[in-house]
PDB file of C-alpha atoms in Angstrom:
ATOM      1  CA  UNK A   1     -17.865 -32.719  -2.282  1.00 69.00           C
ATOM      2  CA  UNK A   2     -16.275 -29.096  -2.494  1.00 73.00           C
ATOM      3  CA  UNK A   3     -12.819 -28.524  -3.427  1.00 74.00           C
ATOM      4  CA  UNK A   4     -10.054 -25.952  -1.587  1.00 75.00           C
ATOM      5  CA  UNK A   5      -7.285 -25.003  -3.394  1.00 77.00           C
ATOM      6  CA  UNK A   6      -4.272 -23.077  -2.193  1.00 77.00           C
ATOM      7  CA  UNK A   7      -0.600 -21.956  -2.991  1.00 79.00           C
ATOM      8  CA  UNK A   8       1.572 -22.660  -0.344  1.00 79.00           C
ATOM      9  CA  UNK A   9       5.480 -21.648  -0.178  1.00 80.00           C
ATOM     10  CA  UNK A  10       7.565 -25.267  -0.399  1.00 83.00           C
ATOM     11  CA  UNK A  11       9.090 -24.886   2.852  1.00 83.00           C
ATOM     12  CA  UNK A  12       5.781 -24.571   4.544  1.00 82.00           C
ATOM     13  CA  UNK A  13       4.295 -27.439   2.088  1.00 84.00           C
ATOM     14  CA  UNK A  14       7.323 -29.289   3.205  1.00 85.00           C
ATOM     15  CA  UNK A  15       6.127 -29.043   6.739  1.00 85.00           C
ATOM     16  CA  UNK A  16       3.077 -29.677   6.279  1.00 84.00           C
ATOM     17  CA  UNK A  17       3.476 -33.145   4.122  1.00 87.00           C
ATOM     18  CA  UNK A  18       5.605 -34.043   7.218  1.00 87.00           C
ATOM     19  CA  UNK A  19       2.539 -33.914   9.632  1.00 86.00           C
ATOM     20  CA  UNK A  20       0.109 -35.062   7.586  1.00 85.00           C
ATOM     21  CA  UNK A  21       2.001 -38.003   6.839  1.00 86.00           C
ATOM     22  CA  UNK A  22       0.963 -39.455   9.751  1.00 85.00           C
ATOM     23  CA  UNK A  23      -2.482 -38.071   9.514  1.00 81.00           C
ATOM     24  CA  UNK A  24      -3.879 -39.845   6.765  1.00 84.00           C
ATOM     25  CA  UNK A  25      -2.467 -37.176   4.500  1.00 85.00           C
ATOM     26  CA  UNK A  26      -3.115 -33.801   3.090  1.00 84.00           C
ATOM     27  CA  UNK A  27      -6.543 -33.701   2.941  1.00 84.00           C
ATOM     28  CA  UNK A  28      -7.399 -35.509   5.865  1.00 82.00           C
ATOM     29  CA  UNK A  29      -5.061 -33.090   7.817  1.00 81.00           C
ATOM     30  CA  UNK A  30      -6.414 -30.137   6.405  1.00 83.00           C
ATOM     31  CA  UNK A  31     -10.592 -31.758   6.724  1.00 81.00           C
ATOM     32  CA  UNK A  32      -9.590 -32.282  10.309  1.00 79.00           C
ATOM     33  CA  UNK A  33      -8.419 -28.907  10.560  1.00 79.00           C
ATOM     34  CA  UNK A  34     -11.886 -27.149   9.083  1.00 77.00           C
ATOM     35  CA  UNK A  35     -13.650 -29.496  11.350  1.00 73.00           C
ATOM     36  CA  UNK A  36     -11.858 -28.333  14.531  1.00 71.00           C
ATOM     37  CA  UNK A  37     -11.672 -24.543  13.789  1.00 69.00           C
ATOM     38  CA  UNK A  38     -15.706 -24.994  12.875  1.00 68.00           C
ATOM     39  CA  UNK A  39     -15.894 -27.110  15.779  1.00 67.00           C
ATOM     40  CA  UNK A  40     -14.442 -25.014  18.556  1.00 62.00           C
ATOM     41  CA  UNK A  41     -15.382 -21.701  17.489  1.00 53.00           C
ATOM     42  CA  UNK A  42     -18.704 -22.280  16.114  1.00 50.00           C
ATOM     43  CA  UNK A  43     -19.947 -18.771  17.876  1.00 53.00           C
ATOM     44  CA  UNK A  44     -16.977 -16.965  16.223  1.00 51.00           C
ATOM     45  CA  UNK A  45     -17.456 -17.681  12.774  1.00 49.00           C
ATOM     46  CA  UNK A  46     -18.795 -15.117  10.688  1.00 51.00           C
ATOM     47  CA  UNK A  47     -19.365 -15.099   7.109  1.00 51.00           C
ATOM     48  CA  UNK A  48     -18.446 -12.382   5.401  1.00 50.00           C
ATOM     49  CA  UNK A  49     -20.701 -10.252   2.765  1.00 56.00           C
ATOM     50  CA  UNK A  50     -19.868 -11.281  -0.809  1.00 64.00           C
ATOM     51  CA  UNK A  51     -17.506  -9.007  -2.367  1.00 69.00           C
ATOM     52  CA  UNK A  52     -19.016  -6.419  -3.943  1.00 76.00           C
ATOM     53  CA  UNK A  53     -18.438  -6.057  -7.948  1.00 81.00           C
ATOM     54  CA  UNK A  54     -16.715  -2.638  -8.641  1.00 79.00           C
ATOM     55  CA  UNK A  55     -18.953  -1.611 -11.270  1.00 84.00           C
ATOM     56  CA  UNK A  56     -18.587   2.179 -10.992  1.00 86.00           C
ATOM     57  CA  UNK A  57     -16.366   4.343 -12.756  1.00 87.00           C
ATOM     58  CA  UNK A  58     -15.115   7.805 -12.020  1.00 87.00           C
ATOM     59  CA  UNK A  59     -12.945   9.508 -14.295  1.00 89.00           C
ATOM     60  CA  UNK A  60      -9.891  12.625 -13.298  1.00 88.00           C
ATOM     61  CA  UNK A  61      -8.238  14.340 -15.667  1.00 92.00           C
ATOM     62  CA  UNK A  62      -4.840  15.219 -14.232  1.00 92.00           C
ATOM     63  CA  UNK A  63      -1.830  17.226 -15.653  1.00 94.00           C
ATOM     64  CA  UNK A  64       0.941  15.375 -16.886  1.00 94.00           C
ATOM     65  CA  UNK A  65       2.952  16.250 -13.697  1.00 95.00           C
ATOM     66  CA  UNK A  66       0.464  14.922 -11.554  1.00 94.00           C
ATOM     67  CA  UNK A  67       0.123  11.639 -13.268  1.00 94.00           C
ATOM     68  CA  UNK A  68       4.082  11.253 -12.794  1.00 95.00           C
ATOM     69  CA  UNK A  69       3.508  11.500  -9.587  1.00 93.00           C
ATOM     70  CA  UNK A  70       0.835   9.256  -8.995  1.00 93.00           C
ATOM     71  CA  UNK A  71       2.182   7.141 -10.657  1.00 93.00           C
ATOM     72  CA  UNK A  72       5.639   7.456  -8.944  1.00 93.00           C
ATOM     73  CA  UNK A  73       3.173   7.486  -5.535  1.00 89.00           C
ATOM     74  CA  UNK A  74       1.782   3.640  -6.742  1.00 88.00           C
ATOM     75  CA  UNK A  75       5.170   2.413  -7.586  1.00 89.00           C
ATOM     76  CA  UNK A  76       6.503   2.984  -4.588  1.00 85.00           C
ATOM     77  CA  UNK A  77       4.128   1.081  -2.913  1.00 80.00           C
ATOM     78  CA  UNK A  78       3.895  -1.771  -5.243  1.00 80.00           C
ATOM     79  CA  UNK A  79       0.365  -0.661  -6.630  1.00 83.00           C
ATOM     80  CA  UNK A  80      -1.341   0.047  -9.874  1.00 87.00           C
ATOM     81  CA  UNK A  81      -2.633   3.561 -10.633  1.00 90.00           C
ATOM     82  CA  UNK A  82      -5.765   2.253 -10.023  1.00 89.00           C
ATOM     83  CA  UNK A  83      -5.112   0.034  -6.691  1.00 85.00           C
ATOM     84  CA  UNK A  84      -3.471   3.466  -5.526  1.00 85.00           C
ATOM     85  CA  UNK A  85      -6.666   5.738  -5.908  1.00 88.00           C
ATOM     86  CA  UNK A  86      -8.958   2.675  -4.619  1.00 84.00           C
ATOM     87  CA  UNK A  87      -6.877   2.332  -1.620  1.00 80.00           C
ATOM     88  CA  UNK A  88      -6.527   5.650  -0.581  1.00 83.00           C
ATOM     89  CA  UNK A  89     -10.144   6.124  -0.867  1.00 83.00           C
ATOM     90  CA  UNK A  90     -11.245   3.572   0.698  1.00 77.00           C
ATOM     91  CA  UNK A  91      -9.077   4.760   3.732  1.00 76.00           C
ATOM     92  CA  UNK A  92     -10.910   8.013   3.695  1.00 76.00           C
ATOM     93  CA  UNK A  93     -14.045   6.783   3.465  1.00 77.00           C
ATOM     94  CA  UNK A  94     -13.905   3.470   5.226  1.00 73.00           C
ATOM     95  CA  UNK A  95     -10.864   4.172   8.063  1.00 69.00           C
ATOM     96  CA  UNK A  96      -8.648   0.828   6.091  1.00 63.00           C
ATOM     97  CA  UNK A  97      -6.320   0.829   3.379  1.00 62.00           C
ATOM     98  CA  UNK A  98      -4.948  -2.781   2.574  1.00 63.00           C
ATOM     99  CA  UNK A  99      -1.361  -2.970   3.192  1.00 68.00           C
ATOM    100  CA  UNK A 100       1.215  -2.616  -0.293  1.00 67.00           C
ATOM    101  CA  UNK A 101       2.537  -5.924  -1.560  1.00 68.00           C
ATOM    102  CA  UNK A 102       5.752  -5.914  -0.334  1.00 69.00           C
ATOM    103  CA  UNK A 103       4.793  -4.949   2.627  1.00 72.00           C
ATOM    104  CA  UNK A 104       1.792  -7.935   3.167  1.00 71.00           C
ATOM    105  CA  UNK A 105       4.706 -10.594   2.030  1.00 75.00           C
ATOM    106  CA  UNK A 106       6.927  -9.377   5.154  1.00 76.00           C
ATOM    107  CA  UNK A 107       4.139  -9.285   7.757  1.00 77.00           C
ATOM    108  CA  UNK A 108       3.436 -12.410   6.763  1.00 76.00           C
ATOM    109  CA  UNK A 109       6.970 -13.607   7.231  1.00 80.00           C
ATOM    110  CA  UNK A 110       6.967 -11.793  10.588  1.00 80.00           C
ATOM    111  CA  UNK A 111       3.840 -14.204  11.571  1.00 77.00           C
ATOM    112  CA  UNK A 112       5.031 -17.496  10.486  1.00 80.00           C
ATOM    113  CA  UNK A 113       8.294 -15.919  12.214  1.00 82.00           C
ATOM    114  CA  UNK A 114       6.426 -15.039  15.435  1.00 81.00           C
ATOM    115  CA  UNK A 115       4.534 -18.832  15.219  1.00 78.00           C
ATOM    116  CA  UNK A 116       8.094 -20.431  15.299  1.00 82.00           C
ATOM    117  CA  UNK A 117       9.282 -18.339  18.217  1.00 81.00           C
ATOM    118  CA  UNK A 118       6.042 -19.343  19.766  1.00 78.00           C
ATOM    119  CA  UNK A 119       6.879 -22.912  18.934  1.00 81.00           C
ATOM    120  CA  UNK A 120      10.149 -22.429  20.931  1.00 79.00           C
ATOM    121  CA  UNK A 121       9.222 -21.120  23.339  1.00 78.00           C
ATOM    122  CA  UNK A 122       6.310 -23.459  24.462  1.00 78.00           C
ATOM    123  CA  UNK A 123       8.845 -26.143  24.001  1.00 79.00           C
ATOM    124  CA  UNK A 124      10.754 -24.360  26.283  1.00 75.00           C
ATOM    125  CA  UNK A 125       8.549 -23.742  29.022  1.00 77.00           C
ATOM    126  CA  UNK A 126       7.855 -27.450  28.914  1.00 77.00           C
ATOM    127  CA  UNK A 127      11.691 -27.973  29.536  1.00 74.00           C
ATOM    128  CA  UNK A 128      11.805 -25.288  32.315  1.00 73.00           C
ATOM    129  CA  UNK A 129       8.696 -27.627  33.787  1.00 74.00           C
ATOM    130  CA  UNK A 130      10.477 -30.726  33.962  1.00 72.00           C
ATOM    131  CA  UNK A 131      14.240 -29.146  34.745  1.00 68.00           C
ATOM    132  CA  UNK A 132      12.344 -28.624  38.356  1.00 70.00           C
ATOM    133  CA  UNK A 133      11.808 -32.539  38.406  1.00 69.00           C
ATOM    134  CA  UNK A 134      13.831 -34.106  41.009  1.00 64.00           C
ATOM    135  CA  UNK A 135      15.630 -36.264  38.606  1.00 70.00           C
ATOM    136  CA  UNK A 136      16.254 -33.618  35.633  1.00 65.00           C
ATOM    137  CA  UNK A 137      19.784 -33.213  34.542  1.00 70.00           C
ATOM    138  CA  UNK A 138      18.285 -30.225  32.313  1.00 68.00           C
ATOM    139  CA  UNK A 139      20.185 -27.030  33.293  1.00 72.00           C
ATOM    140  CA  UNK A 140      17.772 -24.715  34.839  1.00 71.00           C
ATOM    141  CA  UNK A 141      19.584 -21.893  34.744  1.00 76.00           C
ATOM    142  CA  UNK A 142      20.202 -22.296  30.889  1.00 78.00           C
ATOM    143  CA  UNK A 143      16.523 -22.699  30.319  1.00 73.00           C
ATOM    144  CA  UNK A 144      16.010 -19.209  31.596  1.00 77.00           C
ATOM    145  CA  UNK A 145      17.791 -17.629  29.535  1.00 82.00           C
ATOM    146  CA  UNK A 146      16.774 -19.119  26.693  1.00 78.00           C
ATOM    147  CA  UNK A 147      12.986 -18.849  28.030  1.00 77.00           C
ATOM    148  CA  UNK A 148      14.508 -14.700  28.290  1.00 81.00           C
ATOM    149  CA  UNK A 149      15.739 -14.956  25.028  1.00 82.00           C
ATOM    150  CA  UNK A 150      12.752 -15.822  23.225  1.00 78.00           C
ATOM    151  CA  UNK A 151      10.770 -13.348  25.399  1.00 79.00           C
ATOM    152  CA  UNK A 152      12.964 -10.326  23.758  1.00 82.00           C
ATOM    153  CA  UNK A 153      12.659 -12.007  20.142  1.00 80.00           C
ATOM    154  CA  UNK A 154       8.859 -12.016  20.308  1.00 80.00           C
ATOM    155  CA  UNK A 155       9.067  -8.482  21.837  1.00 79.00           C
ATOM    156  CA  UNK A 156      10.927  -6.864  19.158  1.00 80.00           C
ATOM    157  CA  UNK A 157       9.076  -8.668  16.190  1.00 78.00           C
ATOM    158  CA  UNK A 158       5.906  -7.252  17.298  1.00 76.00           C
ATOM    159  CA  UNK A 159       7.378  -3.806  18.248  1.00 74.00           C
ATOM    160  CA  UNK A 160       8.408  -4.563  14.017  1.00 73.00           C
ATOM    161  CA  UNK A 161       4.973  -5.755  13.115  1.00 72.00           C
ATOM    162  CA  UNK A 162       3.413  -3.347  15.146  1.00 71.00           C
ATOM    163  CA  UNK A 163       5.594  -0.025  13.302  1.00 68.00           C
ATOM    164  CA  UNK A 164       5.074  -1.393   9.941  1.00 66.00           C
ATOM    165  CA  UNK A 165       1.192  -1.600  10.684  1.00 64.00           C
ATOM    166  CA  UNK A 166       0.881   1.930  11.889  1.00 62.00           C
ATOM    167  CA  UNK A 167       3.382   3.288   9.452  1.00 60.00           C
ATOM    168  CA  UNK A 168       1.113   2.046   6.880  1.00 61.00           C
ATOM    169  CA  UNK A 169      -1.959   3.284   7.775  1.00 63.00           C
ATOM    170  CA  UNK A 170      -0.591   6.596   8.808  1.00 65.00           C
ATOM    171  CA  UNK A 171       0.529   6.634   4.997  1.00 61.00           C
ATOM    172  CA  UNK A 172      -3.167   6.869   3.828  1.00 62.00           C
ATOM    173  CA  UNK A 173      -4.057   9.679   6.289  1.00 65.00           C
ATOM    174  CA  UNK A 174      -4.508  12.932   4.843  1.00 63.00           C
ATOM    175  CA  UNK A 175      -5.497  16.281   6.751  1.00 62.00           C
ATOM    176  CA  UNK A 176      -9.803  16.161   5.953  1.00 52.00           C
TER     177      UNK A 176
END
């Protein structure tokens, strides 16, 4: 039988041990998982090419000055030298550069974020549902707002995601 591994963060571990708990734990949650996302988008799933080794080499001799400021360049982006030059190549050639480091730790944040308000909101929803119920003492009018509420956090975290994205890539553009 193959083996996953992965790193989670412990508050998200912590979550999930809660819900698999009652699962049949951790890996039964997580081989129930595979099986449904196989399951339900069988026509979706696409297997990437391998990775391709990076065997070739191409050498630049640069002034001192310039190498301070590549270097400077990568820094500020949380790159090597190396991850730099790749990146900014591969945006040229190939219309992608991956995102920096600290920038791929807050759009993932701004997910898991975006999942919770999603969460909420759905939960929500569901109240608004059953505050129309003849017998609801749920305050309809409260529900609303915080239906409203959610609406504008979910608005403005993707207006966030959304800035960070395009600032990004516009970073690697350079006039042809």
């Amino acid at each position: 039988m193959a083996f996953f591994g992965l790193r989670l963060p412990d508050d998200l571990a912590a979550r999930f041990d809660a819900m698999a708990a009652s699962r049949g734990g951790r890996s039964a949650l997580l081989r129930g998982l595979v099986d449904e996302a196989l399951r339900t988008n069988a026509d979706d799933v696409v297997v990437p090419a391998p990775r391709e080794r990076t065997t070739g080499r191409v050498e630049v001799r640069l002034t001192p000055s310039d190498l301070a400021l590549l270097d400077a360049a990568a820094e500020a982006r949380g790159l090597k030298r190396t991850e730099w030059i790749v990146a900014l190549l591969r945006r040229r050639l190939f219309g992608k550069a991956p995102p920096p480091r600290p920038d791929r730790a807050a759009i993932a944040q701004s997910w898991r974020e975006l999942n919770r308000i999603g969460i909420n909101l759905n939960q929500a929803v569901h109240a608004l549902h059953a505050a129309t119920m003849v017998d609801s003492g749920l305050d309809l009018a409260r529900e609303a707002a915080r239906v409203a509420s959610f609406r504008d956090d979910v608005d403005k975290k993707l207006a966030a995601l959304g800035q960070a994205l395009k600032g990004d890539a516009s970073y690697w553009d350079t006039p042809a």
